[in-house]
Coordinates of C-alpha atoms in Angstrom, one line a residue:
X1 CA 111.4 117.3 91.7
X2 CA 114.6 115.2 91.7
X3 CA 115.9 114.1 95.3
X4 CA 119.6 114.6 95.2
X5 CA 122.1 114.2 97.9
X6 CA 126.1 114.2 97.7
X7 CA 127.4 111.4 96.3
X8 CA 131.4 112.1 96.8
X9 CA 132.6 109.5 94.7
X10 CA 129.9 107.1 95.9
X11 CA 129.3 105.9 92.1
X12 CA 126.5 103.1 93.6
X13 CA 125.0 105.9 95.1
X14 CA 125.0 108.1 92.2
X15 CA 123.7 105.0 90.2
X16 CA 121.2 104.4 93.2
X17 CA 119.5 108.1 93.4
X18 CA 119.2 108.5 89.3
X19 CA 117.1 104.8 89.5
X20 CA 115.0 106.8 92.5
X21 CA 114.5 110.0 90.4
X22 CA 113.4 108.2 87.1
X23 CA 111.2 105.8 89.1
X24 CA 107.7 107.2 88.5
X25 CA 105.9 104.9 91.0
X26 CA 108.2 106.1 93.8
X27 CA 107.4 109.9 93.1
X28 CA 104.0 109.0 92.8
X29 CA 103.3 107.0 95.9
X30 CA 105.2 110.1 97.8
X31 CA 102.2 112.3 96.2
X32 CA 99.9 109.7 97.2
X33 CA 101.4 109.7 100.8
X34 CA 101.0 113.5 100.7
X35 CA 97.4 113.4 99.8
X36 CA 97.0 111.5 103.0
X37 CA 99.1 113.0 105.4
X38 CA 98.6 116.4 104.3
X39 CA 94.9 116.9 103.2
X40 CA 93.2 114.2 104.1
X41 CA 94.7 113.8 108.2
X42 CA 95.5 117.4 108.5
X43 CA 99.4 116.8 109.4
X44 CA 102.7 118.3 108.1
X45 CA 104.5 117.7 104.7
X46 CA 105.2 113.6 104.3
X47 CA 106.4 114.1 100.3
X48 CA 109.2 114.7 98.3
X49 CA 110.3 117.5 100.2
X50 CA 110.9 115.4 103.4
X51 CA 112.4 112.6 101.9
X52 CA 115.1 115.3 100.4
X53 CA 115.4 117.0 103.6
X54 CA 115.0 113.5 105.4
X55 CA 117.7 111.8 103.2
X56 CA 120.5 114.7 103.4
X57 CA 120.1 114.7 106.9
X58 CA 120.8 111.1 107.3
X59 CA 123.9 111.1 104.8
X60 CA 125.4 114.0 106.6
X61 CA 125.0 112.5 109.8
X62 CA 126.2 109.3 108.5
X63 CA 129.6 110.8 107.4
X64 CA 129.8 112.7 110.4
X65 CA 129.6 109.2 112.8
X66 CA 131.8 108.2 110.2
X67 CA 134.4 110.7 110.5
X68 CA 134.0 110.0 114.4
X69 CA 134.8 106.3 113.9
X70 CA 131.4 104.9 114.7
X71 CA 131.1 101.9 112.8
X72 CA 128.3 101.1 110.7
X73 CA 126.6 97.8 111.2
X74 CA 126.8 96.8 107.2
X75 CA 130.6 97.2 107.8
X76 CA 130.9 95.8 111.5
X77 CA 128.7 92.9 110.3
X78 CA 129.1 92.3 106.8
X79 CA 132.1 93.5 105.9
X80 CA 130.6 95.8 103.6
X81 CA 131.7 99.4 102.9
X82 CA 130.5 102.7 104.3
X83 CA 129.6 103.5 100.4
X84 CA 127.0 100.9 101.6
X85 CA 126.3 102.1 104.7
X86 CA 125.3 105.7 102.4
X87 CA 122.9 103.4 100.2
X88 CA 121.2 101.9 103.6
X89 CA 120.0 105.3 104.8
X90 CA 119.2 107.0 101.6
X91 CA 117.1 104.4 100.3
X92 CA 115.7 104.1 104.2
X93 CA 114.8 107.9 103.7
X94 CA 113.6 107.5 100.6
X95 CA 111.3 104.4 101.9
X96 CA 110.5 105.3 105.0
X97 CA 107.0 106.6 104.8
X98 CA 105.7 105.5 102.0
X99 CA 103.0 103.1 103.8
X100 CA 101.4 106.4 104.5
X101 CA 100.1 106.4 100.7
X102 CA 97.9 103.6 102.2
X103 CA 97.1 104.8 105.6
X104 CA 98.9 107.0 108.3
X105 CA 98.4 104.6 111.3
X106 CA 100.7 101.9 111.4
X107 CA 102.4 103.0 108.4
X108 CA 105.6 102.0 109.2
X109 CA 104.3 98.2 108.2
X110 CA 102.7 99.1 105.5
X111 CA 105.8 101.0 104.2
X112 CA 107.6 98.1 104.9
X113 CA 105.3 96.3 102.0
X114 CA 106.3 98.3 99.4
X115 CA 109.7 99.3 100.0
X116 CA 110.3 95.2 99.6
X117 CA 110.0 95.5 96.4
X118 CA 111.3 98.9 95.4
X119 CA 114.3 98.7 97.4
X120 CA 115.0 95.3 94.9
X121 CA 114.0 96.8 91.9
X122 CA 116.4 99.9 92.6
X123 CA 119.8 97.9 93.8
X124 CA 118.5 95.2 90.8
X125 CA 121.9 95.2 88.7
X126 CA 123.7 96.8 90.9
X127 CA 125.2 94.0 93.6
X128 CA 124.8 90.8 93.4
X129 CA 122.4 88.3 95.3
X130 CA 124.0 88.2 98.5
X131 CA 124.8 92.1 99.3
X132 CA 121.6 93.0 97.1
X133 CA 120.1 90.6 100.4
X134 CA 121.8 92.2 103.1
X135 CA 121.1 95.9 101.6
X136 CA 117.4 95.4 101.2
X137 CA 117.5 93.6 104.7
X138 CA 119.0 96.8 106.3
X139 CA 116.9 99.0 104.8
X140 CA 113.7 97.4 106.0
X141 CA 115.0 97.4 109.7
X142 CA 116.0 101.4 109.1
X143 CA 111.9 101.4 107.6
X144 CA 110.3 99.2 110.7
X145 CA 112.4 101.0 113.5
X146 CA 111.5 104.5 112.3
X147 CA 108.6 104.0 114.2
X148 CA 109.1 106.2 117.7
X149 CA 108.1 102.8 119.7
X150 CA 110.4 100.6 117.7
X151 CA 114.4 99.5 119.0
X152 CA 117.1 100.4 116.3
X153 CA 119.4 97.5 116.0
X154 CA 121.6 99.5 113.8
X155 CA 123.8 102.3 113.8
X156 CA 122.1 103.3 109.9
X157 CA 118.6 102.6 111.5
X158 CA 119.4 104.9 114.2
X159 CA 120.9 107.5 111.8
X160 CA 117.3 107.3 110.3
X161 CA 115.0 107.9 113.0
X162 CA 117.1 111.0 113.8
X163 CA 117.0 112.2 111.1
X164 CA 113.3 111.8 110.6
X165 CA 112.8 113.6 113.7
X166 CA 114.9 116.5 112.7
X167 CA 112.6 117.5 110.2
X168 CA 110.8 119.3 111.6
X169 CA 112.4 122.9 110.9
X170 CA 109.5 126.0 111.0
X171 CA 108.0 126.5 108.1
X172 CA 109.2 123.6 106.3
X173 CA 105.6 122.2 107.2
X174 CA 102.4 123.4 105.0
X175 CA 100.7 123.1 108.2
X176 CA 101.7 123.4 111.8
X177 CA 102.4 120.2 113.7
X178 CA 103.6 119.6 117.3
X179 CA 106.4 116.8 117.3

């Protein structure tokens, strides 16, 4: 199942989710984090249908702040555009939980491990060294401070957590679970 968000003339973005659908690994370890969370710890639905729901909730709220004019930290601090900003909490979205494929607690830091590498395999072409840097930097904090005991230092990381949390619609979940 492809995860597909708006990309309103976001053509990094665009470029950004078709490396995300064709990645196999990525789809996979979502399955694998499924099998875990899911069957294996009894919880609610940590696959592809959360990232989409998880990653259009983020984007949205993203352009709403936007809209508002709440600056996002990659633009405040880098001087980098809100097309950027999209990319941060996408990729956070669709990064987020994939330590669960190894184990549920503490999977924030395990996520963390692998999104390391994926996040620079998938922006890999796309920006050059120094943006690639700050991109995969900012996505790592929105990873680490999804967890509910973890400070956001941004206004994308933020944007993530809430959006994490709002996904928790009724019947979205193969199995009931109390937030």
């Amino acid at each position: 199942m492809p995860i597909t968000v708006p990309t309103k003339h976001n053509e990094k973005l665009g470029q950004v989710m078709a490396r995300v659908n064709a990645d196999r690994e990525l789809h996979q370890l979502w399955r694998c984090a499924n099998i875990n969370a899911v069957d294996r710890a009894g919880m609610n639905d940590h696959g592809e249908v959360h990232i989409r729901i998880t990653a259009n909730l983020a984007l949205r709220l993203l352009r709403l702040l936007d809209a508002g004019g709440v600056a996002m930290n990659v633009v405040s601090d880098y001087g980098l555009s809100i097309r950027e900003a999209e990319i941060v909490v996408v990729l956070g979205a669709c990064f987020h939980d994939l330590g669960i494929s190894i184990h549920r607690h503490r999977h924030e830091e395990y996520s963390l491990i692998i999104a390391e590498r994926k996040a620079r395999e998938i922006l890999d072409g796309l920006y050059e060294p120094e943006p690639r840097t700050i991109l995969v930097s900012e996505v790592l904090h929105a990873v680490a401070a999804h967890r509910s005991d973890e400070i956001c230092l941004t206004t994308e990381a933020s944007i993530l957590k809430l959006a994490d949390a709002l996904d928790m619609a009724k019947g979205r979940s193969r199995i009931p679970f109390e937030a």
